[in-house]
XYZ file of C-alpha atoms in Angstrom:
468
model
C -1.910 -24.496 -71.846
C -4.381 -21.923 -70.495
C -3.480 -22.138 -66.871
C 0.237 -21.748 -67.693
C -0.537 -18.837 -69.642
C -2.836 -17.510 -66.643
C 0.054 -17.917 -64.707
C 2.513 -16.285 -66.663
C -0.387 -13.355 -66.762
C -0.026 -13.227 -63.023
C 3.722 -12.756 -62.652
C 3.222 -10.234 -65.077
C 0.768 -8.131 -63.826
C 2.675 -8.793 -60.171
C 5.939 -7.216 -61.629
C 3.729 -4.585 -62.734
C 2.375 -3.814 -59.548
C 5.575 -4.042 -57.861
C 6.831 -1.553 -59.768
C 4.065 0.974 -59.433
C 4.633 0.482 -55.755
C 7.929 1.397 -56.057
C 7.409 4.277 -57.813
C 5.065 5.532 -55.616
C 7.425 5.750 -52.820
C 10.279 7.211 -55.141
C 7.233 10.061 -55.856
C 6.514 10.505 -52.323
C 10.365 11.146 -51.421
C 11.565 13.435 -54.265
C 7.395 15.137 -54.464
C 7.531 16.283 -51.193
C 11.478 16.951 -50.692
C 11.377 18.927 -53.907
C 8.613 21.227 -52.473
C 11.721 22.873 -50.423
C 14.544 21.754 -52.649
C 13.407 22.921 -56.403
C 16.763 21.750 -57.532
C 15.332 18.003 -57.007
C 12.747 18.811 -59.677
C 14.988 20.606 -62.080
C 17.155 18.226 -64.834
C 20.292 18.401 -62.518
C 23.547 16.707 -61.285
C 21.773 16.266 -57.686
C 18.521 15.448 -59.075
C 20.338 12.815 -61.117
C 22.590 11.729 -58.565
C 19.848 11.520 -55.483
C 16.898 9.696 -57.697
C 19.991 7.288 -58.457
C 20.784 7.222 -55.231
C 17.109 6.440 -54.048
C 16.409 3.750 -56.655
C 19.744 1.567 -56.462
C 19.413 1.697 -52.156
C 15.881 1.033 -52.274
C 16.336 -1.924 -54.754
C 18.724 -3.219 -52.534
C 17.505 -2.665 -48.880
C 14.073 -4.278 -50.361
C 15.486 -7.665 -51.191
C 17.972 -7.315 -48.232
C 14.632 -7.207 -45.737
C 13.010 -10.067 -47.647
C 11.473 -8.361 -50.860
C 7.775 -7.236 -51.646
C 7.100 -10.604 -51.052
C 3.193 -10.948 -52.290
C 1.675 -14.326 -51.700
C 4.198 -15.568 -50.173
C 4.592 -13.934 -46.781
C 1.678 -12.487 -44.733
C 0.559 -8.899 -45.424
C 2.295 -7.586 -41.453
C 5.200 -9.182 -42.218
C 5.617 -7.697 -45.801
C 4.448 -4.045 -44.604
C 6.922 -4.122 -41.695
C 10.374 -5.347 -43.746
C 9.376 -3.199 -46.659
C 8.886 -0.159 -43.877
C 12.226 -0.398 -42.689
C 14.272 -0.716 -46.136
C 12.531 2.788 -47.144
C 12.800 4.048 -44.045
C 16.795 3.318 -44.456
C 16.765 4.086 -48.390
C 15.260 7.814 -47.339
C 17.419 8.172 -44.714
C 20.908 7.992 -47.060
C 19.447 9.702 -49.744
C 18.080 12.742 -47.344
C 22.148 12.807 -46.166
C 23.578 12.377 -50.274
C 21.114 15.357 -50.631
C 21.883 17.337 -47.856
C 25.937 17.195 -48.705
C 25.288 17.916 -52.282
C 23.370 21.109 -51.456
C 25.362 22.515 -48.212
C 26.549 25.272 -50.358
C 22.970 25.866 -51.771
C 21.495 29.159 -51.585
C 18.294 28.492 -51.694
C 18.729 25.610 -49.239
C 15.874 24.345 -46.813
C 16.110 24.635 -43.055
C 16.683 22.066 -41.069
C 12.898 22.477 -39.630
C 11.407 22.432 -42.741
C 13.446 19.251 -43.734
C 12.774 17.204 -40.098
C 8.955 18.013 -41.112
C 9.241 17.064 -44.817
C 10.991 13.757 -43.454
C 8.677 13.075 -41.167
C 6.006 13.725 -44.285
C 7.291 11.384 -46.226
C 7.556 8.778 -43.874
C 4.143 9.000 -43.164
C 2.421 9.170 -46.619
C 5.209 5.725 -47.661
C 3.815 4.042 -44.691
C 0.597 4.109 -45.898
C 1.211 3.511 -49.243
C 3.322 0.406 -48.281
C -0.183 -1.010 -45.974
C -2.593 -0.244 -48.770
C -0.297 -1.861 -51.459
C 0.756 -4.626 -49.238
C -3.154 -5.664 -47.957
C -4.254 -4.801 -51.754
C -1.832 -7.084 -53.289
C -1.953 -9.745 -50.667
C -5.950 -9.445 -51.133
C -5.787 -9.465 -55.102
C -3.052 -12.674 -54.781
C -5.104 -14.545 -52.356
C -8.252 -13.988 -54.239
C -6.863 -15.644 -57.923
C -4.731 -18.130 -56.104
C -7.265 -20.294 -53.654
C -4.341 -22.327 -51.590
C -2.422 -25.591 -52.463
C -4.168 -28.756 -51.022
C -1.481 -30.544 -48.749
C -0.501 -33.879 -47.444
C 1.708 -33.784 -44.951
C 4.106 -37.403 -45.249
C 5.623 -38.176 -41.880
C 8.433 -40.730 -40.679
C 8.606 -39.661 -37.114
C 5.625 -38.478 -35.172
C 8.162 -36.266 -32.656
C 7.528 -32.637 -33.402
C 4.671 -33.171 -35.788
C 2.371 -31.438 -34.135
C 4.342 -28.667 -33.822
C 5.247 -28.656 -37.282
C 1.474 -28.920 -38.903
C 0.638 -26.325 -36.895
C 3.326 -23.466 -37.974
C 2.431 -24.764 -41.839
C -1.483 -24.069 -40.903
C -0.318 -20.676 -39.907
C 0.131 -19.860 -44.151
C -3.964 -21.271 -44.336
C -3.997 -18.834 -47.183
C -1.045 -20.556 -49.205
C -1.748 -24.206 -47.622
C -4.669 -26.338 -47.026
C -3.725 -29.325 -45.037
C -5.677 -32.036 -46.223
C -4.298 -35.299 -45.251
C -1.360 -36.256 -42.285
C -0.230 -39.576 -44.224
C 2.443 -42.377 -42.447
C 4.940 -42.968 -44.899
C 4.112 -46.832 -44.078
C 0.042 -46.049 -45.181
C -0.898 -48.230 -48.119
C -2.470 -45.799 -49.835
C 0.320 -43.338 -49.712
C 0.836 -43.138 -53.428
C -2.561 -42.361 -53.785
C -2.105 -39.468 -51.153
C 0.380 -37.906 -52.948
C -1.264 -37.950 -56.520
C -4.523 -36.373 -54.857
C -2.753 -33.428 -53.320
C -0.988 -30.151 -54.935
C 1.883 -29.666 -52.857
C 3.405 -32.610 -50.034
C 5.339 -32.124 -46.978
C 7.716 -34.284 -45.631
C 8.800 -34.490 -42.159
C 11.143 -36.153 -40.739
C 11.890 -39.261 -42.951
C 14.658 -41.896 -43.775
C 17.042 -40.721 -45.980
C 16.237 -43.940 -48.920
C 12.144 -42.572 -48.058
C 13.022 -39.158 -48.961
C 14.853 -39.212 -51.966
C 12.493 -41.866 -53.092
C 9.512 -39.948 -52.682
C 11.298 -36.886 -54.327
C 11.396 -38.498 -57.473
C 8.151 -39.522 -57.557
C 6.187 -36.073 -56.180
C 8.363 -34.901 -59.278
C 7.240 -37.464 -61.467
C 3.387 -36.102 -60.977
C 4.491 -32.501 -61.227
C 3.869 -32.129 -57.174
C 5.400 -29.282 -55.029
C 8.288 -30.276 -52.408
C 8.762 -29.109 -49.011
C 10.854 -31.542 -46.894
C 13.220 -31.052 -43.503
C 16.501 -30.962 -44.772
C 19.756 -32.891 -42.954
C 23.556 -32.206 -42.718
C 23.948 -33.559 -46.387
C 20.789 -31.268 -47.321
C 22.844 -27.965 -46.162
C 26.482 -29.262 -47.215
C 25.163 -30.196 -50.816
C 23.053 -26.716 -51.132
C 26.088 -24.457 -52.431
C 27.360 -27.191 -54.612
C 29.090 -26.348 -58.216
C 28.175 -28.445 -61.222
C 31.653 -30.449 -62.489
C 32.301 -32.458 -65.136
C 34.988 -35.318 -64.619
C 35.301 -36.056 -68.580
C 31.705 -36.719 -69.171
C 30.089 -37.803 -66.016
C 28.338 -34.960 -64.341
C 29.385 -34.396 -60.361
C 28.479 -31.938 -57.979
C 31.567 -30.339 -55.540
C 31.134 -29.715 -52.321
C 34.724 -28.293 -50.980
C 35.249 -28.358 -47.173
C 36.754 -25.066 -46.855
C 37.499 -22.910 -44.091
C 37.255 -19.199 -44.497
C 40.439 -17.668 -46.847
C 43.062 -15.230 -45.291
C 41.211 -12.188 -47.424
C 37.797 -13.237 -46.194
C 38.974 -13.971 -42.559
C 40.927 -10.169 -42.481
C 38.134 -8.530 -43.545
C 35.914 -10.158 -41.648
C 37.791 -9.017 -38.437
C 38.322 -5.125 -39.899
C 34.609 -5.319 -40.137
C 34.313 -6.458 -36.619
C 36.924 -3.856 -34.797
C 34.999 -1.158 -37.112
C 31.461 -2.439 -36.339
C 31.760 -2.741 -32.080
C 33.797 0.128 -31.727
C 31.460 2.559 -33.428
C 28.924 0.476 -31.406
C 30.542 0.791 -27.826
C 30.943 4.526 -28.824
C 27.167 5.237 -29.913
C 25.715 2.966 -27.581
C 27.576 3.901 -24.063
C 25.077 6.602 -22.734
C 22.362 3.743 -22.777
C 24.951 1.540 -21.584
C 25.521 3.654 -18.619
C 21.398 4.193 -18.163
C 21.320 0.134 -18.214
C 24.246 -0.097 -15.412
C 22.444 2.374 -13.046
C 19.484 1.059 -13.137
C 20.430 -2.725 -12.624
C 22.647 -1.541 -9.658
C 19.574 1.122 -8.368
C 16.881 -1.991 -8.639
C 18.076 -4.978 -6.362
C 22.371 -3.205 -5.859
C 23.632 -6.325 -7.149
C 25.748 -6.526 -9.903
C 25.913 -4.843 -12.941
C 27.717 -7.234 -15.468
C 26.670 -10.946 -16.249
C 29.579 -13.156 -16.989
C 29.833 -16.667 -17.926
C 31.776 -19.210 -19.893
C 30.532 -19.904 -23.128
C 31.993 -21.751 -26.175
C 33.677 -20.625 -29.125
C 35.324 -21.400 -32.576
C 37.186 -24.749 -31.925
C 35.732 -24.959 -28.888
C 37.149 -22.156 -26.857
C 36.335 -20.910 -23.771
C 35.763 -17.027 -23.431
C 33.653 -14.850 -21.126
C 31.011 -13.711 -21.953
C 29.745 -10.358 -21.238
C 25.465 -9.055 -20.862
C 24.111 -7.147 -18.623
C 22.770 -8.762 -15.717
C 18.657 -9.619 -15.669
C 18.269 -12.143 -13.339
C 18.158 -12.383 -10.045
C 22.207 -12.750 -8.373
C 23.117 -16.058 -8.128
C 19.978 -17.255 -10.199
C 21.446 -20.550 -11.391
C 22.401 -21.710 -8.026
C 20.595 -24.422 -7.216
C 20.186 -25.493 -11.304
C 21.027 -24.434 -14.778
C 18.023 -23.893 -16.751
C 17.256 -21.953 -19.882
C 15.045 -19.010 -19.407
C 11.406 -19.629 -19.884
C 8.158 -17.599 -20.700
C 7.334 -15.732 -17.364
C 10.387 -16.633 -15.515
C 10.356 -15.472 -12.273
C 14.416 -15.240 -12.274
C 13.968 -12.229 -14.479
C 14.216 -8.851 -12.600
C 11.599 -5.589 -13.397
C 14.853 -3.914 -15.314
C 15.825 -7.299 -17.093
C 12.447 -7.416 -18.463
C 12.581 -4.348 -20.212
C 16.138 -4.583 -21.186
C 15.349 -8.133 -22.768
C 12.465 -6.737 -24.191
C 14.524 -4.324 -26.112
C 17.183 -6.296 -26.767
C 19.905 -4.266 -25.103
C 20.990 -6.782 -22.465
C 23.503 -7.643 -24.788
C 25.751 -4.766 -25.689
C 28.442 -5.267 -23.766
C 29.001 -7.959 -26.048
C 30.688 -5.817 -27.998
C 33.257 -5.998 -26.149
C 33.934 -9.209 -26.215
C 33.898 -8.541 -30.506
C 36.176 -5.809 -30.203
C 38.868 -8.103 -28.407
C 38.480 -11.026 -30.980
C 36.681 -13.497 -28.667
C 33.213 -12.987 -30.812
C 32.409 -11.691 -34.108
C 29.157 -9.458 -35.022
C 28.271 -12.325 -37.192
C 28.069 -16.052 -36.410
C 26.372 -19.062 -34.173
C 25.437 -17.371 -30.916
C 27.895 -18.708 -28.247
C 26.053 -21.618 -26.057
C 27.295 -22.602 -22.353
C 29.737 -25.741 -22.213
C 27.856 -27.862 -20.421
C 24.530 -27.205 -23.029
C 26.955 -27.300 -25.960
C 27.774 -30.882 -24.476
C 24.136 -32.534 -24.011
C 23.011 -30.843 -27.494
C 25.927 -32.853 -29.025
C 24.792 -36.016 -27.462
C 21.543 -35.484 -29.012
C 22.443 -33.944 -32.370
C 25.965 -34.926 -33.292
C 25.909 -31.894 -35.630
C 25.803 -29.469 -33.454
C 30.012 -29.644 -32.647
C 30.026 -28.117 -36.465
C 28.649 -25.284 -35.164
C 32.456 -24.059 -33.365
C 34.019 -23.917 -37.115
C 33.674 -20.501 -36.668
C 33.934 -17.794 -34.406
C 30.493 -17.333 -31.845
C 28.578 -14.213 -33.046
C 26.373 -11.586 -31.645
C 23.706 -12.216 -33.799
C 23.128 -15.074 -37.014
C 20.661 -16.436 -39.735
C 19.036 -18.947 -36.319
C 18.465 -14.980 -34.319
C 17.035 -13.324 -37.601
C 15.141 -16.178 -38.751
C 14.133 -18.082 -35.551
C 12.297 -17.270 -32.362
C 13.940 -17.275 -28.965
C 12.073 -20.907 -28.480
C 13.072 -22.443 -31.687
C 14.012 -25.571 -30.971
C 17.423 -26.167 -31.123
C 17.980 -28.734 -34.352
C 16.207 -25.868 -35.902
C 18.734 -23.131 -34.719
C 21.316 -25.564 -35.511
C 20.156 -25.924 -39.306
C 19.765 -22.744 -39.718
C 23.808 -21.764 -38.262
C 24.811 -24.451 -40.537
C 23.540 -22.608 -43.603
C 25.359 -19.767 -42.556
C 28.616 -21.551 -41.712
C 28.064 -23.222 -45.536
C 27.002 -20.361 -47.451
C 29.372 -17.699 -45.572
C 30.678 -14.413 -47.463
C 30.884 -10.452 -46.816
C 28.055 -9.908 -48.285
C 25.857 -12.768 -46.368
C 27.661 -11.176 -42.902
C 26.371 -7.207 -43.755
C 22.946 -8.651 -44.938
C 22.092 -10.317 -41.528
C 23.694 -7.204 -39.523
C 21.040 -5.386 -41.863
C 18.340 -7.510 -40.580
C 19.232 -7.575 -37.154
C 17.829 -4.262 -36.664
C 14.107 -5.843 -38.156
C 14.708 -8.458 -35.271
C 14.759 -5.803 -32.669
C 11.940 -5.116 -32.706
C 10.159 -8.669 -33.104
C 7.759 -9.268 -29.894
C 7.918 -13.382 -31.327
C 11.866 -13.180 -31.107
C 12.486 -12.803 -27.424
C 9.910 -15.289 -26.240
C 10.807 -17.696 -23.753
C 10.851 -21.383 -24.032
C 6.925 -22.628 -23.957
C 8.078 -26.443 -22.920
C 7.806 -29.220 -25.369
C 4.521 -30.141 -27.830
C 2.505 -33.821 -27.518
C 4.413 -36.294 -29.844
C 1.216 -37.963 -30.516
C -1.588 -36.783 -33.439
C -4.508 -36.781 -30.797
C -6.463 -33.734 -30.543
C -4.233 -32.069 -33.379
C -6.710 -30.187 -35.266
C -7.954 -28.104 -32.239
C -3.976 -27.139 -32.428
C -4.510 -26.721 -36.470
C -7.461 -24.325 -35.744
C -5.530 -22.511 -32.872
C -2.361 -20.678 -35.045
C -3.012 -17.514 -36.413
C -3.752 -16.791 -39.836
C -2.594 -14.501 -42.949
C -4.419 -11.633 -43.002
C-alpha cells in the first residue's frame, strides 16, 4: 500500500517537473523575444497566437523526438532529442511571429532578432542539460535498478544481447543468465524484479508469460512475426467470445495518393534545396581519384522490383570486383571524400531522385541488393515481407538501429512499420531522420559477429557504457 502510493508520489512530482521544464523554455523564448518585441508581453492577438503557437509545436515535436523521457533513457540521449524539438518549436514560432508583425512599427531588426535567437538557444540548451542530468540524477537516486534474470532458449546472440541491456546499469541489474531447461528456473524468476527472454520457443514463451505475470514480474521478451502482426490488433466480439483482428491489408487508395503527393512534394523541395551541396559532392568525388561521380546499382523494391539506385560514389571504382561485401568499420574501399560524405550522411541525396520518379518513397524498408535480399530470405523467411511496400530513403530500422544492427533486427523493426503504417507514422520518422543525422553510432560499419558461447561474458558486461 505504501510503495504504490510512493509510486504514485513519483509520477506526480515527475509531471510536475516536466512541466516546470517546459515552462522554462516557453519563458526563455517569449522573455527574451519580448525584450525587442513588447507586443509579445502585452495581452494581444500575436501574443496569444505565438505562445499558442509555441506550446501546441513544442508539445508535439517533444513526443515526436521521444519525449522528456526521465528514467527511462540516458541523460545524452534525452538532452539531445529534447534540443532539437525546441530548436524546431522556436524556429516556427520566430517565423508565425515575424509574419504577424511585418507591418509592425516598432518591429525588431533582423540583427537584433538573429542575436535574440541565438540567445535563446543558448540559455534552452542549458536549461534542457541541467533539467535533464537533475532529473535523471533525482530518478536514479529514488529508483535503485530492477534486479534481472535474463531466460535464454538459444545461446546465438546472447552475448550481444546482455551486453546492450547492461548498457541501462542504472535501470537493470543483471543478476542471473538462466537456461530455460535449468531446474531451478522457477525459482529464478520469483527471485528477480524484471526477466528477459531471449530467444525462446514459442509454447516456452507464452508459458513463461503467464507465469512472470502470475508473480507480478516485469516482461521484456524478443518478439516474432506473430509478435508484430498481433501488435495493432482490435478487440472483437463474435457474439460473446472475445477475438482479436488482425486484417491483412494493403495500403487504401487515399493513403497510397497521399503518400505519393507527399513524396513528389518532399524530394522535389529536396533536390531543389539540396543541389548546391550536391554539386560540391560531384566535384569533389570527380577532383579526388576522376572517377565517377554517381553510384548505381540494382536494388529491390515493392513486389520485388528491380530499380537503380542512385548515391554518390565513396568507394573506390570498381570496388566490388573481385567480391560483394557489405561495408565494414575502417574499410579501406572507402575513399578520403566518401568518408566525410558518409559521415554526414549526404552520400545519399541523389536518392531523391529515384523518389521523385516513383521507384522509392521518403519513407519505407531501405532497398537491399538482390542477391543479399536472396541469402537474408534463406535465413529469415520473413524478410520477403519486407517488398509489401515501396523501398524508402529512410525507416523506423535507420532511426532506431545502428548501421551494424543485425539484420533480423532491422527486419523487425521494418515490419513494425509495414504493420503499423499511416501519414502520421511516415512525417514522424521524416521528423526524426534529421536526429539520425547526426548520430556518430548510426553510420558505423559492421564490427563482425559476437562469440555464441557465455565464456568470458562479464568482461563484455563490464565493457558497455553506462547511463550517466
Amino acid at each position: 500500500m505504501v510503495k504504490n502510493f510512493v509510486k504514485k508520489l513519483q509520477r506526480t512530482f515527475l509531471l510536475g517537473f516536466k512541466g516546470l521544464f517546459f515552462v522554462a523554455l516557453f519563458a526563455i523564448f517569449f522573455g527574451l523575444f519580448g525584450l525587442n518585441e513588447r507586443e509579445l508581453w502585452r495581452a494581444s492577438r500575436t501574443a496569444a497566437i505565438s505562445m499558442s503557437t509555441f506550446a501546441v509545436a513544442g508539445v508535439c515535436f517533444i513526443k515526436i523526438y521521444g519525449g522528456f523521457a526521465i528514467g527511462r533513457k540516458k541523460s545524452k540521449e534525452i538532452a539531445y532529442s529534447v534540443m532539437i524539438a525546441a530548436f524546431i518549436t522556436d524556429l516556427i514560432t520566430y517565423f508565425q511571429i515575424s509574419i504577424m508583425l511585418i507591418n509592425y512599427e516598432e518591429r525588431a531588426t533582423l540583427t537584433q532578432d538573429i542575436f535574440t535567437f541565438a540567445g535563446v538557444v543558448i540559455l534552452q540548451v542549458i536549461t534542457i542539460y541541467l533539467a535533464t542530468y537533475l532529473g535523471n540524477y533525482l530518478y536514479f537516486r529514488i529508483n535503485p535498478p530492477d534486479t534481472v534474470a535474463v531466460v535464454y532458449g538459444d545461446k546465438e546472440g546472447l552475448v550481444n544481447f546482455v551486453a546492450k541491456i547492461n548498457k541501462y546499469k542504472k535501470q537493470y541489474d543483471i543478476r542471473t543468465l538462466c537456461s530455460i531447461n535449468d531446474e531451478n528456473l522457477k525459482q529464478v524468476i520469483r527471485d528477480h524484479q524484471t526477466v528477459f527472454l531471449y530467444s525462446l520457443p514459442e509454447s516456452d514463451k507464452d508459458r513463461l508469460v503467464e507465469y512472470c505475470y502470475k508473480h507480478r514480474k516485469n516482461i521484456y521478451f524478443t518478439p516474432n512475426l506473430a509478435d508484430i502482426v498481433t501488435k495493432h490488433s482490435h478487440h472483437v466480439l463474435v457474439d460473446d467470445v472475445t477475438v482479436l483482428e488482425s486484417r491483412v491489408t494493403g495500403l487504401t487508395f487515399e493513403q497510397s495518393l497521399i503518400k505519393r503527393v507527399c513524396d513528389i512534394i518532399v524530394s522535389a523541395l529536396a533536390i531543389l534545396v539540396s543541389s548546391p551541396i550536391m554539386l560540391l559532392e560531384a566535384l569533389a568525388i570527380k577532383l579526388e581519384d576522376g572517377g565517377p561521380v554517381f553510384f548505381k546499382q540494382p536494388r529491390v523494391t515493392k513486389d520485388g522490383q528491380i530499380f537503380q539506385v542512385l548515391k554518390f560514389r565513396t568507394m573506390i571504382v570498381d570496388a566490388d570486383k573481385n567480391k560483394k561485401r557489405l561495408a565494414s568499420q575502417d574499410d579501406d574501399r572507402i575513399t578520403k571524400v566518401g568518408r566525410v560524405l558518409r559521415k554526414l550522411r549526404i552520400d545519399e541525396l541523389p536518392q531523391f531522385i529515384n523518389i521523385l520518379k516513383g521507384e522509392m518513397s521518403v519513407v519505407g524498408p531501405r532497398p537491399e541488393q538482390a542477391e543479399i535480399t536472396e541469402k537474408y530470405v534463406e535465413v529469415l523467411p520473413e524478410f520477403r515481407y519486407r517488398l509489401k511496400v515501396k523501398a524508402g530513403l529512410t525507416g523506423l530500422a535507420q532511426i532506431l538501429g545502428k548501421y551494424n544492427t543485425t539484420p533480423k533486427d532491422k527486419l523487425i523493426l521494418d515490419l513494425m512499420y509495414i504493420e503499423q503504417y499511416s501519414i502520421w507514422v511516415d512525417l514522424r520518422i521524416m521528423f526524426q531522420t534529421v536526429k539520425v543525422l547526426f548520430k556518430s553510432d548510426s553510420t558505423e560499419g559492421v564490427i563482425g559477429e559476437l562469440p555464441i558461447d557465455l565464456e568470458g561474458h562479464q568482461a563484455a558486461l563490464e565493457e558497455t557504457e553506462e547511463i550517466k
